mmCIF file of C-alpha atoms in Angstrom:
data_model
loop_
_atom_site.group_PDB
_atom_site.id
_atom_site.type_symbol
_atom_site.label_atom_id
_atom_site.label_comp_id
_atom_site.label_asym_id
_atom_site.label_seq_id
_atom_site.Cartn_x
_atom_site.Cartn_y
_atom_site.Cartn_z
ATOM 1 C CA MET R 238 -0.020 -0.173 0.014
ATOM 2 C CA LYS R 239 1.184 3.428 -0.958
ATOM 3 C CA GLY R 240 2.017 5.668 1.857
ATOM 4 C CA PHE R 241 3.103 9.532 2.232
ATOM 5 C CA PRO R 242 5.585 9.588 4.920
ATOM 6 C CA SER R 243 7.546 12.699 5.927
ATOM 7 C CA GLY R 244 10.681 13.593 7.868
ATOM 8 C CA ALA R 245 12.992 16.308 8.729
ATOM 9 C CA ILE R 246 16.625 14.957 8.553
ATOM 10 C CA THR R 247 15.776 11.364 7.940
ATOM 11 C CA ILE R 248 13.001 9.625 6.120
ATOM 12 C CA THR R 249 12.106 6.002 5.808
ATOM 13 C CA VAL R 250 10.213 4.896 2.660
ATOM 14 C CA LYS R 251 9.159 1.644 1.096
ATOM 15 C CA PRO R 252 8.267 0.633 -2.572
ATOM 16 C CA GLY R 253 5.439 2.783 -3.778
ATOM 17 C CA ASP R 254 5.799 5.574 -1.181
ATOM 18 C CA THR R 255 5.993 9.282 -2.016
ATOM 19 C CA GLY R 256 7.897 10.880 0.767
ATOM 20 C CA ASN R 257 8.676 14.465 1.716
ATOM 21 C CA CYS R 258 11.785 15.574 3.573
ATOM 22 C CA ALA R 259 11.901 18.904 5.265
ATOM 23 C CA ILE R 260 15.345 19.955 4.809
ATOM 24 C CA SER R 261 18.548 19.117 2.875
ATOM 25 C CA PRO R 262 20.646 17.009 3.222
ATOM 26 C CA CYS R 263 18.131 14.306 3.968
ATOM 27 C CA ARG R 264 19.251 10.700 4.934
ATOM 28 C CA VAL R 265 16.967 8.183 2.966
ATOM 29 C CA LEU R 266 16.279 4.819 4.604
ATOM 30 C CA PHE R 267 14.663 2.263 2.330
ATOM 31 C CA GLU R 268 12.593 -0.820 3.226
ATOM 32 C CA MET R 269 13.616 -3.581 0.813
ATOM 33 C CA PRO R 270 10.779 -5.723 -0.612
ATOM 34 C CA ALA R 271 10.476 -9.264 0.587
ATOM 35 C CA GLY R 272 12.311 -11.956 -1.281
ATOM 36 C CA THR R 273 15.213 -14.396 -0.872
ATOM 37 C CA ALA R 274 18.014 -12.842 -2.648
ATOM 38 C CA ASP R 275 19.619 -9.392 -3.015
ATOM 39 C CA TYR R 276 18.179 -6.686 -5.398
ATOM 40 C CA GLN R 277 20.005 -3.945 -7.232
ATOM 41 C CA VAL R 278 18.793 -0.375 -6.299
ATOM 42 C CA LEU R 279 18.675 2.524 -8.679
ATOM 43 C CA GLY R 280 18.383 6.163 -7.537
ATOM 44 C CA ASN R 281 17.855 8.551 -10.218
ATOM 45 C CA GLN R 282 18.957 5.714 -12.575
ATOM 46 C CA VAL R 283 22.263 5.571 -10.990
ATOM 47 C CA ASP R 284 23.289 2.152 -9.606
ATOM 48 C CA PHE R 285 23.345 2.212 -5.728
ATOM 49 C CA GLY R 286 24.297 -1.359 -5.373
ATOM 50 C CA ARG R 287 22.796 -4.603 -4.154
ATOM 51 C CA TYR R 288 20.895 -5.000 -0.954
ATOM 52 C CA PRO R 289 19.256 -7.876 0.838
ATOM 53 C CA ALA R 290 15.607 -8.458 0.527
ATOM 54 C CA GLY R 291 13.480 -7.528 3.506
ATOM 55 C CA LYS R 292 16.009 -5.296 5.252
ATOM 56 C CA THR R 293 15.874 -1.727 5.891
ATOM 57 C CA VAL R 294 18.966 -0.160 4.175
ATOM 58 C CA ASN R 295 20.789 3.508 4.432
ATOM 59 C CA LEU R 296 20.956 4.715 0.792
ATOM 60 C CA GLY R 297 22.708 7.875 1.912
ATOM 61 C CA ASN R 298 22.109 11.629 2.351
ATOM 62 C CA PHE R 299 20.603 13.511 -0.641
ATOM 63 C CA TYR R 300 20.432 17.206 -1.467
ATOM 64 C CA GLU R 301 17.768 16.922 -4.138
ATOM 65 C CA PRO R 302 14.772 14.858 -4.970
ATOM 66 C CA ILE R 303 15.282 11.030 -5.829
ATOM 67 C CA ALA R 304 13.431 8.373 -7.500
ATOM 68 C CA ILE R 305 14.195 4.860 -6.144
ATOM 69 C CA GLU R 306 13.737 1.658 -8.397
ATOM 70 C CA VAL R 307 14.285 -1.941 -7.303
ATOM 71 C CA VAL R 308 15.357 -3.877 -10.354
ATOM 72 C CA GLY R 309 13.638 -7.117 -10.807
ATOM 73 C CA ALA R 310 11.318 -6.871 -7.789
ATOM 74 C CA LYS R 311 8.043 -5.900 -9.679
ATOM 75 C CA VAL R 312 7.539 -3.205 -7.111
ATOM 76 C CA PRO R 313 6.474 0.374 -7.908
ATOM 77 C CA LYS R 314 9.064 3.246 -7.641
ATOM 78 C CA THR R 315 9.549 5.369 -4.722
ATOM 79 C CA TYR R 316 9.896 9.040 -4.667
ATOM 80 C CA VAL R 317 11.292 11.243 -2.072
ATOM 81 C CA TYR R 318 10.971 15.065 -2.544
ATOM 82 C CA ILE R 319 13.745 17.047 -0.823
ATOM 83 C CA PRO R 320 13.971 20.760 -0.950
ATOM 84 C CA VAL R 321 16.567 22.138 -3.254
ATOM 85 C CA ASP R 322 18.543 25.236 -1.824
ATOM 86 C CA TRP R 323 19.986 27.433 -4.598
#
């Protein structure tokens, strides 16, 4: 089920969520989908590496919005909106 989490400095999201972070940088924690293997994670189409199914992982600190995709998991993309300071 799609959620709409929010956070200030850190946000935890899962597949299908659309989250909002109040400030940048924002640390993004991602709840990996269930399964028995590792999945490749892309952020804005950049390879973030492979992470174990069913775990919550730290994707890092971000200064701009990010679209998260789990390759091969057949789950919806996740979006995290982060304010951009110019």
